[in-house]
mmCIF file of C-alpha atoms in Angstrom:
data_model
loop_
_atom_site.group_PDB
_atom_site.id
_atom_site.type_symbol
_atom_site.label_atom_id
_atom_site.label_comp_id
_atom_site.label_asym_id
_atom_site.label_seq_id
_atom_site.Cartn_x
_atom_site.Cartn_y
_atom_site.Cartn_z
ATOM 1 C CA MET U 38 -12.233 27.039 30.764
ATOM 2 C CA ASP U 39 -11.513 28.459 27.303
ATOM 3 C CA ILE U 40 -7.758 28.655 26.601
ATOM 4 C CA TRP U 41 -8.034 32.197 25.207
ATOM 5 C CA LEU U 42 -9.866 33.315 28.342
ATOM 6 C CA ILE U 43 -7.052 31.910 30.476
ATOM 7 C CA ILE U 44 -4.373 33.589 28.356
ATOM 8 C CA SER U 45 -6.139 36.954 28.428
ATOM 9 C CA ARG U 46 -6.381 36.818 32.224
ATOM 10 C CA LEU U 47 -2.703 35.916 32.469
ATOM 11 C CA PHE U 48 -1.875 38.985 30.386
ATOM 12 C CA LEU U 49 -4.058 41.062 32.681
ATOM 13 C CA LEU U 50 -2.177 39.708 35.694
ATOM 14 C CA LEU U 51 1.144 40.425 33.982
ATOM 15 C CA SER U 52 0.124 44.001 33.275
ATOM 16 C CA LEU U 53 -0.852 44.436 36.925
ATOM 17 C CA VAL U 54 2.523 43.107 38.089
ATOM 18 C CA VAL U 55 4.400 45.534 35.837
ATOM 19 C CA LEU U 56 2.185 48.411 36.918
ATOM 20 C CA ILE U 57 2.984 47.679 40.556
ATOM 21 C CA LYS U 58 6.671 47.943 39.634
ATOM 22 C CA TYR U 59 6.099 51.620 38.815
ATOM 23 C CA GLU U 60 3.699 52.197 41.676
ATOM 24 C CA HIS U 61 6.387 53.336 44.121
ATOM 25 C CA ASN U 62 7.334 56.354 42.014
ATOM 26 C CA LEU U 63 3.704 57.160 41.304
ATOM 27 C CA LEU U 64 2.786 57.016 44.970
ATOM 28 C CA LYS U 65 5.556 59.468 45.804
ATOM 29 C CA GLN U 66 4.074 61.893 43.308
ATOM 30 C CA ALA U 67 0.363 61.371 43.918
ATOM 31 C CA GLY U 68 -0.053 59.708 47.304
ATOM 32 C CA LYS U 69 -2.161 56.608 47.937
ATOM 33 C CA ARG U 70 -5.375 58.459 47.243
ATOM 34 C CA GLY U 71 -4.128 59.711 43.910
ATOM 35 C CA ILE U 72 -3.755 56.377 42.114
ATOM 36 C CA LYS U 73 -6.477 54.032 40.841
ATOM 37 C CA TYR U 74 -6.385 50.781 38.843
ATOM 38 C CA ILE U 75 -9.463 49.849 36.797
ATOM 39 C CA GLY U 76 -9.725 46.416 35.184
ATOM 40 C CA LEU U 77 -11.148 46.412 31.652
ATOM 41 C CA ALA U 78 -13.058 43.309 30.558
ATOM 42 C CA THR U 79 -16.004 42.264 28.403
ATOM 43 C CA TYR U 80 -17.888 38.953 28.333
ATOM 44 C CA GLY U 81 -15.410 37.708 30.942
ATOM 45 C CA LEU U 82 -12.434 38.394 28.675
ATOM 46 C CA ALA U 83 -9.734 40.689 30.046
ATOM 47 C CA LEU U 84 -8.874 43.620 27.794
ATOM 48 C CA GLY U 85 -6.358 45.460 29.982
ATOM 49 C CA ILE U 86 -5.980 47.831 32.912
ATOM 50 C CA MET U 87 -6.679 51.550 32.997
ATOM 51 C CA LEU U 88 -4.556 53.623 35.378
ATOM 52 C CA LEU U 89 -5.780 56.909 36.811
ATOM 53 C CA SER U 90 -3.058 58.901 38.545
ATOM 54 C CA VAL U 91 -1.710 62.332 39.333
ATOM 55 C CA GLY U 92 2.043 61.960 39.057
ATOM 56 C CA ASN U 93 5.181 62.069 36.974
ATOM 57 C CA TYR U 94 4.266 62.209 33.303
ATOM 58 C CA ALA U 95 7.172 60.008 32.186
ATOM 59 C CA ASP U 96 6.229 57.184 34.570
ATOM 60 C CA ILE U 97 2.616 57.347 33.483
ATOM 61 C CA VAL U 98 3.606 57.223 29.805
ATOM 62 C CA ILE U 99 5.670 54.058 30.386
ATOM 63 C CA VAL U 100 2.745 52.396 32.117
ATOM 64 C CA CYS U 101 0.272 53.526 29.453
ATOM 65 C CA GLU U 102 2.479 52.215 26.644
ATOM 66 C CA LEU U 103 2.589 48.850 28.351
ATOM 67 C CA GLY U 104 -1.174 48.988 28.809
ATOM 68 C CA VAL U 105 -1.671 49.598 25.091
ATOM 69 C CA ILE U 106 0.457 46.563 24.216
ATOM 70 C CA ILE U 107 -1.317 44.326 26.711
ATOM 71 C CA THR U 108 -4.720 45.569 25.573
ATOM 72 C CA ALA U 109 -3.843 45.012 21.898
ATOM 73 C CA ILE U 110 -2.753 41.445 22.574
ATOM 74 C CA SER U 111 -5.868 40.772 24.632
ATOM 75 C CA MET U 112 -8.024 42.240 21.849
ATOM 76 C CA ILE U 113 -6.540 39.721 19.418
ATOM 77 C CA PHE U 114 -7.644 36.926 21.733
ATOM 78 C CA TYR U 115 -11.042 38.589 22.087
ATOM 79 C CA VAL U 116 -11.566 38.828 18.309
ATOM 80 C CA ARG U 117 -10.595 35.182 17.890
ATOM 81 C CA LYS U 118 -13.055 34.168 20.588
ATOM 82 C CA ILE U 119 -15.869 36.161 18.977
ATOM 83 C CA SER U 120 -15.018 34.585 15.611
ATOM 84 C CA ARG U 121 -15.292 31.102 17.108
ATOM 85 C CA ILE U 122 -18.583 31.968 18.808
ATOM 86 C CA THR U 123 -19.966 33.332 15.520
ATOM 87 C CA LYS U 124 -18.982 30.159 13.665
ATOM 88 C CA ARG U 125 -20.623 28.097 16.391
ATOM 89 C CA PHE U 126 -23.883 30.053 16.133
ATOM 90 C CA ASN U 127 -23.850 29.759 12.337
ATOM 91 C CA HIS U 128 -23.365 26.016 12.681
ATOM 92 C CA LEU U 129 -26.246 25.690 15.141
ATOM 93 C CA ALA U 130 -28.480 27.774 12.860
ATOM 94 C CA ASN U 131 -28.045 25.120 10.153
ATOM 95 C CA ILE U 132 -28.723 22.084 12.360
ATOM 96 C CA ASP U 133 -32.054 20.567 13.354
ATOM 97 C CA PRO U 134 -31.904 20.312 17.175
ATOM 98 C CA LEU U 135 -33.962 17.108 17.381
ATOM 99 C CA THR U 136 -32.297 14.853 14.795
ATOM 100 C CA GLY U 137 -28.923 16.561 14.418
ATOM 101 C CA LEU U 138 -29.425 16.681 10.647
ATOM 102 C CA VAL U 139 -28.944 19.772 8.538
ATOM 103 C CA ASN U 140 -32.121 21.827 8.271
ATOM 104 C CA ARG U 141 -34.044 23.602 5.534
ATOM 105 C CA ARG U 142 -31.992 26.794 5.931
ATOM 106 C CA TYR U 143 -28.738 24.932 5.255
ATOM 107 C CA LEU U 144 -30.246 23.109 2.302
ATOM 108 C CA TYR U 145 -31.451 26.258 0.562
ATOM 109 C CA ASN U 146 -28.206 28.138 1.239
ATOM 110 C CA LYS U 147 -26.047 25.253 0.045
ATOM 111 C CA LEU U 148 -27.967 24.368 -3.078
ATOM 112 C CA THR U 149 -28.832 27.875 -4.216
ATOM 113 C CA GLN U 150 -25.118 28.690 -4.007
ATOM 114 C CA ASP U 151 -24.375 25.731 -6.262
ATOM 115 C CA ALA U 152 -26.986 27.180 -8.651
ATOM 116 C CA LYS U 153 -27.004 24.360 -11.211
ATOM 117 C CA TYR U 154 -25.977 20.738 -11.338
ATOM 118 C CA THR U 155 -23.334 19.607 -13.789
ATOM 119 C CA ASN U 156 -24.093 15.873 -13.570
ATOM 120 C CA ASP U 157 -27.095 13.678 -12.937
ATOM 121 C CA ALA U 158 -28.543 14.380 -9.498
ATOM 122 C CA SER U 159 -31.742 13.298 -7.799
ATOM 123 C CA VAL U 160 -33.903 14.621 -4.983
ATOM 124 C CA LEU U 161 -36.044 12.450 -2.700
ATOM 125 C CA PHE U 162 -38.875 14.153 -0.823
ATOM 126 C CA ILE U 163 -39.808 11.857 2.080
ATOM 127 C CA ASP U 164 -42.854 11.908 4.345
ATOM 128 C CA ILE U 165 -43.444 9.355 7.139
ATOM 129 C CA ASP U 166 -46.761 7.596 6.655
ATOM 130 C CA ASP U 167 -49.504 8.258 9.205
ATOM 131 C CA PHE U 168 -47.166 9.983 11.641
ATOM 132 C CA LYS U 169 -50.122 11.605 13.407
ATOM 133 C CA ARG U 170 -51.256 8.136 14.509
ATOM 134 C CA ILE U 171 -47.771 7.459 15.905
ATOM 135 C CA ASN U 172 -47.918 10.759 17.778
ATOM 136 C CA ASP U 173 -51.361 9.993 19.190
ATOM 137 C CA ASN U 174 -50.481 6.427 20.232
ATOM 138 C CA LEU U 175 -46.996 6.992 21.650
ATOM 139 C CA GLY U 176 -47.096 10.625 22.734
ATOM 140 C CA HIS U 177 -44.853 13.412 21.530
ATOM 141 C CA ILE U 178 -41.684 12.311 23.336
ATOM 142 C CA ASN U 179 -41.740 8.747 22.000
ATOM 143 C CA ALA U 180 -42.852 9.977 18.580
ATOM 144 C CA ASP U 181 -39.778 12.212 18.520
ATOM 145 C CA LYS U 182 -37.663 9.153 19.326
ATOM 146 C CA VAL U 183 -39.235 7.338 16.383
ATOM 147 C CA LEU U 184 -38.430 10.308 14.165
ATOM 148 C CA CYS U 185 -34.794 10.199 15.304
ATOM 149 C CA GLU U 186 -34.582 6.434 14.764
ATOM 150 C CA VAL U 187 -35.871 6.816 11.216
ATOM 151 C CA ALA U 188 -33.449 9.673 10.545
ATOM 152 C CA ASP U 189 -30.506 7.649 11.910
ATOM 153 C CA GLU U 190 -31.411 4.609 9.830
ATOM 154 C CA ILE U 191 -31.702 6.624 6.635
ATOM 155 C CA GLN U 192 -28.454 8.477 7.366
ATOM 156 C CA THR U 193 -26.467 5.277 7.934
ATOM 157 C CA SER U 194 -27.903 3.766 4.745
ATOM 158 C CA LEU U 195 -26.789 6.647 2.522
ATOM 159 C CA ARG U 196 -23.496 7.229 0.755
ATOM 160 C CA GLY U 197 -20.945 9.696 2.042
ATOM 161 C CA THR U 198 -21.748 12.213 -0.689
ATOM 162 C CA ASP U 199 -25.510 12.156 -0.083
ATOM 163 C CA VAL U 200 -27.173 14.860 2.023
ATOM 164 C CA LEU U 201 -30.079 14.135 4.371
ATOM 165 C CA CYS U 202 -32.063 17.115 5.618
ATOM 166 C CA ARG U 203 -34.973 17.389 8.015
ATOM 167 C CA PHE U 204 -37.261 19.636 6.014
ATOM 168 C CA GLY U 205 -39.847 20.055 8.759
ATOM 169 C CA GLY U 206 -42.163 17.933 10.895
ATOM 170 C CA ASP U 207 -42.000 14.371 9.568
ATOM 171 C CA GLU U 208 -40.614 15.406 6.173
ATOM 172 C CA PHE U 209 -37.072 14.814 4.963
ATOM 173 C CA ILE U 210 -35.153 15.733 1.831
ATOM 174 C CA ILE U 211 -32.333 13.626 0.406
ATOM 175 C CA ILE U 212 -29.930 15.000 -2.195
ATOM 176 C CA LEU U 213 -28.297 12.255 -4.259
ATOM 177 C CA PRO U 214 -25.404 13.666 -6.335
ATOM 178 C CA LYS U 215 -24.428 11.896 -9.575
ATOM 179 C CA THR U 216 -27.537 9.712 -9.370
ATOM 180 C CA ASN U 217 -29.941 9.067 -12.237
ATOM 181 C CA LYS U 218 -33.630 8.229 -11.841
ATOM 182 C CA ASP U 219 -33.236 4.434 -11.863
ATOM 183 C CA THR U 220 -30.471 4.483 -9.261
ATOM 184 C CA ALA U 221 -32.471 6.920 -7.120
ATOM 185 C CA LEU U 222 -35.475 4.583 -7.199
ATOM 186 C CA SER U 223 -33.268 1.632 -6.203
ATOM 187 C CA ILE U 224 -31.882 3.634 -3.278
ATOM 188 C CA LEU U 225 -35.420 4.613 -2.275
ATOM 189 C CA VAL U 226 -36.587 0.987 -2.174
ATOM 190 C CA ARG U 227 -33.578 -0.006 -0.056
ATOM 191 C CA LEU U 228 -34.233 2.839 2.393
ATOM 192 C CA GLN U 229 -37.902 1.872 2.720
ATOM 193 C CA GLU U 230 -36.952 -1.746 3.415
ATOM 194 C CA ASN U 231 -34.401 -0.744 6.058
ATOM 195 C CA VAL U 232 -36.806 1.607 7.840
ATOM 196 C CA ALA U 233 -39.549 -1.034 7.830
ATOM 197 C CA LYS U 234 -37.190 -3.392 9.724
ATOM 198 C CA LEU U 235 -36.603 -0.953 12.575
ATOM 199 C CA LYS U 236 -37.419 -2.209 16.074
ATOM 200 C CA LEU U 237 -39.393 0.663 17.582
ATOM 201 C CA PRO U 238 -41.316 1.246 20.853
ATOM 202 C CA GLU U 239 -44.432 -0.943 21.279
ATOM 203 C CA ASN U 240 -43.449 -2.799 18.078
ATOM 204 C CA ILE U 241 -44.870 0.010 15.994
ATOM 205 C CA GLU U 242 -44.263 -0.272 12.252
ATOM 206 C CA VAL U 243 -43.042 2.731 10.305
ATOM 207 C CA ASN U 244 -43.076 3.287 6.580
ATOM 208 C CA PHE U 245 -42.611 6.349 4.446
ATOM 209 C CA SER U 246 -43.640 7.638 1.063
ATOM 210 C CA ALA U 247 -41.375 9.564 -1.272
ATOM 211 C CA GLY U 248 -41.359 11.557 -4.460
ATOM 212 C CA VAL U 249 -38.370 11.505 -6.810
ATOM 213 C CA ALA U 250 -37.092 14.191 -9.163
ATOM 214 C CA THR U 251 -33.951 14.038 -11.284
ATOM 215 C CA TYR U 252 -31.760 16.574 -13.049
ATOM 216 C CA PRO U 253 -32.028 17.448 -15.887
ATOM 217 C CA GLU U 254 -35.289 15.815 -17.012
ATOM 218 C CA ASP U 255 -37.387 17.124 -14.107
ATOM 219 C CA GLY U 256 -35.723 20.513 -13.656
ATOM 220 C CA THR U 257 -32.468 22.414 -13.843
ATOM 221 C CA SER U 258 -32.514 24.080 -10.410
ATOM 222 C CA PHE U 259 -33.011 22.888 -6.848
ATOM 223 C CA GLU U 260 -36.335 24.722 -6.578
ATOM 224 C CA GLU U 261 -37.655 22.997 -9.708
ATOM 225 C CA LEU U 262 -36.506 19.568 -8.548
ATOM 226 C CA LEU U 263 -38.000 20.097 -5.102
ATOM 227 C CA TYR U 264 -41.319 21.154 -6.624
ATOM 228 C CA VAL U 265 -41.474 18.069 -8.850
ATOM 229 C CA ALA U 266 -40.449 15.743 -5.998
ATOM 230 C CA ASP U 267 -43.173 17.272 -3.803
ATOM 231 C CA GLU U 268 -45.758 16.742 -6.545
ATOM 232 C CA GLU U 269 -44.654 13.125 -6.950
ATOM 233 C CA LEU U 270 -44.869 12.603 -3.188
ATOM 234 C CA PHE U 271 -48.435 13.931 -3.193
ATOM 235 C CA LYS U 272 -49.385 11.471 -5.955
ATOM 236 C CA VAL U 273 -47.868 8.548 -4.046
ATOM 237 C CA LYS U 274 -49.668 9.422 -0.802
ATOM 238 C CA ASP U 275 -52.918 10.047 -2.658
ATOM 239 C CA HIS U 276 -52.581 6.628 -4.286
ATOM 240 C CA LYS U 277 -51.982 4.947 -0.910
ATOM 241 C CA THR U 278 -54.999 6.721 0.596
ATOM 242 C CA ALA U 279 -57.218 5.536 -2.246
ATOM 243 C CA PHE U 280 -56.333 1.903 -1.525
ATOM 244 C CA ASN U 281 -56.693 2.098 2.285
#
C-alpha cells in the first residue's frame, strides 16, 4: 500500500480518537441522535472528518479547529500523491508499451525544445527489411518478439548518450549526439552486423535499412534532419528492391 495513503488514514484515525475525547460533552448537549461523524475521502485518500452536532459552541469549535489541521495535513499528502500520479502518466505517455523505448511524442518534445544543435549530430532513420513477411510467417505475437529483440540489440549496442526511439511500426529513430557523418555510418554498419547475428524464432534472419542525416550539412533542425534521413532511407530501400 502507498505510504502516503497509510499516513493519511492514520491521521484520520487520530482525528477520530480526539473527536471521541470531546464526545462526552457533546452528547450531554445534543443527545446520541444529535451527533454525526462523516468521513471525508477521495480516491481512497482520507481528507478528514466532518462533525455534525447540536451542542456547546466552544466544544464544537475545538473539534473543528482540529479537523481543519488534520484535513490540511491530509491534503498535503493528497497533493503529493496526485503529483506522483501525474508524473507517472507523463512518463507512460512518452514510452512505447511494446519495446519500452521512448516514443515519437517524447522525441518531438525533447528535440524541439533543444531547438538547434551546437555540435555535430546525426540521425538514423531505421526500417526493418521485409517485416511484413516476418509477420505473415511467425504471426503477430512472435513478430512483436522479433521487434523487441531487434530493439534490445540496437539499444545495448549504442552509447549512453545516444537516444533510440520507436517511431512507429517497424521504424526506429536513433539520435547520435556529437557524431559526424563518417562516424554515424560506422555505427550504422556495426548495428546492422549485430542485428544480423541475432538468434531469432525459426532461425529467421533480420536485417534493416537506414537513412543518415547529419547536422549541419543536411539541416539545422530536427525536422530537417528527419526529413533528409527519411529520404535517404527511401533511396536505400528502393535500391535494395531494384536488385531483388
